[in-house]
Amino acid sequence: MTATTSPHAPNETASRFDELAAEVARLTRQVAVLQQTHAERGHGGGGDDQPPLYSTVEEWVNTYLLRTFPRPVGEVGVSRWHWCEQWWRHDEAVTRLTALWYGWEHARLQMTGMLPWLRELDQQMPILYGDDGPFRNCAVSGDLGVARHHSSPEVPAEPAPENWWSWWE
């Protein structure tokens, strides 16, 4: 039996080749997008190398935290929430807020990273805003009157005896 060749065979082959090349190009773009998404979510391939979304804790607090999680300052039911407009003067607050910011920057890159971060936020907010928190001696301006800032007094501490920490080494 002899093979019959169609006069259109070269054109059909070229057309099929063009279709396959277009499909390969489409799949290559799709893989690149998926790899980028994968890397941005911190699943390897550069997720840890992502620059922070906010350049400072101050930018994060003012732009994200206070706008996303506003709290009514003052008397709220049986509790009182405290805030200080000069929050950056309170070392404890800066430490806690910086830890939350770092955690948020890391969590935002993870697929489900916000779930544990929100638990951390829920634990820290009552401490920051609470009656015993770093802002307990401060008042914000507005309905509560003139803004007031008072840093907490330092707590005295004695140095440890010599060699006290030697077990650590």
mmCIF file of C-alpha atoms in Angstrom, residues 52-154:
data_model
loop_
_atom_site.group_PDB
_atom_site.id
_atom_site.type_symbol
_atom_site.label_atom_id
_atom_site.label_comp_id
_atom_site.label_asym_id
_atom_site.label_seq_id
_atom_site.Cartn_x
_atom_site.Cartn_y
_atom_site.Cartn_z
ATOM 1 C CA PRO A 52 8.941 44.571 53.960
ATOM 2 C CA LEU A 53 5.746 46.216 52.778
ATOM 3 C CA TYR A 54 6.194 48.930 55.425
ATOM 4 C CA SER A 55 9.624 50.441 55.932
ATOM 5 C CA THR A 56 9.273 51.232 59.655
ATOM 6 C CA VAL A 57 7.181 50.190 62.621
ATOM 7 C CA GLU A 58 5.817 53.750 62.721
ATOM 8 C CA GLU A 59 4.575 53.492 59.137
ATOM 9 C CA TRP A 60 3.015 50.087 59.883
ATOM 10 C CA VAL A 61 1.283 51.313 63.071
ATOM 11 C CA ASN A 62 -0.055 54.531 61.514
ATOM 12 C CA THR A 63 -0.949 53.160 58.076
ATOM 13 C CA TYR A 64 -2.062 49.614 58.823
ATOM 14 C CA LEU A 65 -2.625 48.741 62.482
ATOM 15 C CA LEU A 66 -4.554 51.786 63.727
ATOM 16 C CA ARG A 67 -6.724 51.896 60.599
ATOM 17 C CA THR A 68 -7.385 48.167 60.374
ATOM 18 C CA PHE A 69 -7.892 47.469 64.088
ATOM 19 C CA PRO A 70 -9.273 50.686 65.601
ATOM 20 C CA ARG A 71 -10.129 50.564 69.270
ATOM 21 C CA PRO A 72 -12.392 52.962 71.146
ATOM 22 C CA VAL A 73 -10.126 54.752 73.585
ATOM 23 C CA GLY A 74 -11.639 55.615 76.957
ATOM 24 C CA GLU A 75 -14.451 53.984 78.881
ATOM 25 C CA VAL A 76 -15.849 50.984 77.004
ATOM 26 C CA GLY A 77 -18.324 49.053 79.105
ATOM 27 C CA VAL A 78 -16.571 48.059 82.308
ATOM 28 C CA SER A 79 -13.061 48.390 80.930
ATOM 29 C CA ARG A 80 -10.947 51.277 79.825
ATOM 30 C CA TRP A 81 -8.762 51.289 76.719
ATOM 31 C CA HIS A 82 -5.660 53.474 76.771
ATOM 32 C CA TRP A 83 -3.646 54.876 73.881
ATOM 33 C CA CYS A 84 -0.866 57.419 73.635
ATOM 34 C CA GLU A 85 -0.433 59.607 70.586
ATOM 35 C CA GLN A 86 3.268 59.502 71.392
ATOM 36 C CA TRP A 87 3.312 55.687 71.521
ATOM 37 C CA TRP A 88 6.858 55.713 70.192
ATOM 38 C CA ARG A 89 8.053 57.138 73.559
ATOM 39 C CA HIS A 90 7.014 53.948 75.372
ATOM 40 C CA ASP A 91 9.732 51.313 75.096
ATOM 41 C CA GLU A 92 7.386 48.465 75.980
ATOM 42 C CA ALA A 93 4.902 49.548 73.322
ATOM 43 C CA VAL A 94 7.642 49.946 70.707
ATOM 44 C CA THR A 95 8.950 46.466 71.515
ATOM 45 C CA ARG A 96 5.511 44.856 71.333
ATOM 46 C CA LEU A 97 4.456 46.764 68.216
ATOM 47 C CA THR A 98 7.751 46.032 66.465
ATOM 48 C CA ALA A 99 7.331 42.325 67.197
ATOM 49 C CA LEU A 100 3.791 42.488 65.805
ATOM 50 C CA TRP A 101 5.040 44.336 62.707
ATOM 51 C CA TYR A 102 7.822 41.817 62.052
ATOM 52 C CA GLY A 103 5.366 38.983 62.565
ATOM 53 C CA TRP A 104 2.860 40.623 60.228
ATOM 54 C CA GLU A 105 5.484 41.141 57.514
ATOM 55 C CA HIS A 106 6.369 37.441 57.724
ATOM 56 C CA ALA A 107 2.753 36.260 58.015
ATOM 57 C CA ARG A 108 1.554 38.198 54.977
ATOM 58 C CA LEU A 109 3.829 36.068 52.776
ATOM 59 C CA GLN A 110 2.442 32.772 54.058
ATOM 60 C CA MET A 111 -0.687 31.096 52.716
ATOM 61 C CA THR A 112 -2.315 30.880 56.182
ATOM 62 C CA GLY A 113 0.175 33.041 58.061
ATOM 63 C CA MET A 114 -2.399 35.557 59.229
ATOM 64 C CA LEU A 115 -4.219 32.999 61.382
ATOM 65 C CA PRO A 116 -1.436 32.607 63.979
ATOM 66 C CA TRP A 117 -0.559 36.293 63.641
ATOM 67 C CA LEU A 118 -4.112 37.300 64.536
ATOM 68 C CA ARG A 119 -3.875 35.166 67.689
ATOM 69 C CA GLU A 120 -0.718 37.086 68.615
ATOM 70 C CA LEU A 121 -2.467 40.388 67.913
ATOM 71 C CA ASP A 122 -5.444 39.339 70.024
ATOM 72 C CA GLN A 123 -3.069 38.578 72.894
ATOM 73 C CA GLN A 124 -1.082 41.822 72.591
ATOM 74 C CA MET A 125 -3.905 44.344 72.100
ATOM 75 C CA PRO A 126 -5.354 44.031 75.633
ATOM 76 C CA ILE A 127 -1.847 44.318 77.057
ATOM 77 C CA LEU A 128 -1.033 47.415 74.992
ATOM 78 C CA TYR A 129 -4.391 49.141 75.517
ATOM 79 C CA GLY A 130 -5.212 47.767 78.962
ATOM 80 C CA ASP A 131 -5.317 49.330 82.416
ATOM 81 C CA ASP A 132 -1.847 47.975 83.234
ATOM 82 C CA GLY A 133 -0.380 48.568 79.771
ATOM 83 C CA PRO A 134 2.286 51.037 78.725
ATOM 84 C CA PHE A 135 -0.284 53.781 78.013
ATOM 85 C CA ARG A 136 -2.025 53.578 81.403
ATOM 86 C CA ASN A 137 -0.856 57.070 82.444
ATOM 87 C CA CYS A 138 -1.636 58.754 79.115
ATOM 88 C CA ALA A 139 -4.763 60.195 77.539
ATOM 89 C CA VAL A 140 -5.461 61.064 73.916
ATOM 90 C CA SER A 141 -6.901 64.367 72.754
ATOM 91 C CA GLY A 142 -10.513 64.675 71.645
ATOM 92 C CA ASP A 143 -13.509 63.795 73.778
ATOM 93 C CA LEU A 144 -11.220 62.959 76.682
ATOM 94 C CA GLY A 145 -9.706 66.431 76.698
ATOM 95 C CA VAL A 146 -6.140 67.529 76.097
ATOM 96 C CA ALA A 147 -3.600 64.863 75.133
ATOM 97 C CA ARG A 148 -1.466 63.784 78.062
ATOM 98 C CA HIS A 149 1.735 61.778 77.934
ATOM 99 C CA HIS A 150 3.400 60.287 80.986
ATOM 100 C CA SER A 151 6.037 57.623 80.744
ATOM 101 C CA SER A 152 5.924 54.932 83.347
ATOM 102 C CA PRO A 153 8.505 55.261 86.105
ATOM 103 C CA GLU A 154 11.490 52.971 85.951
#
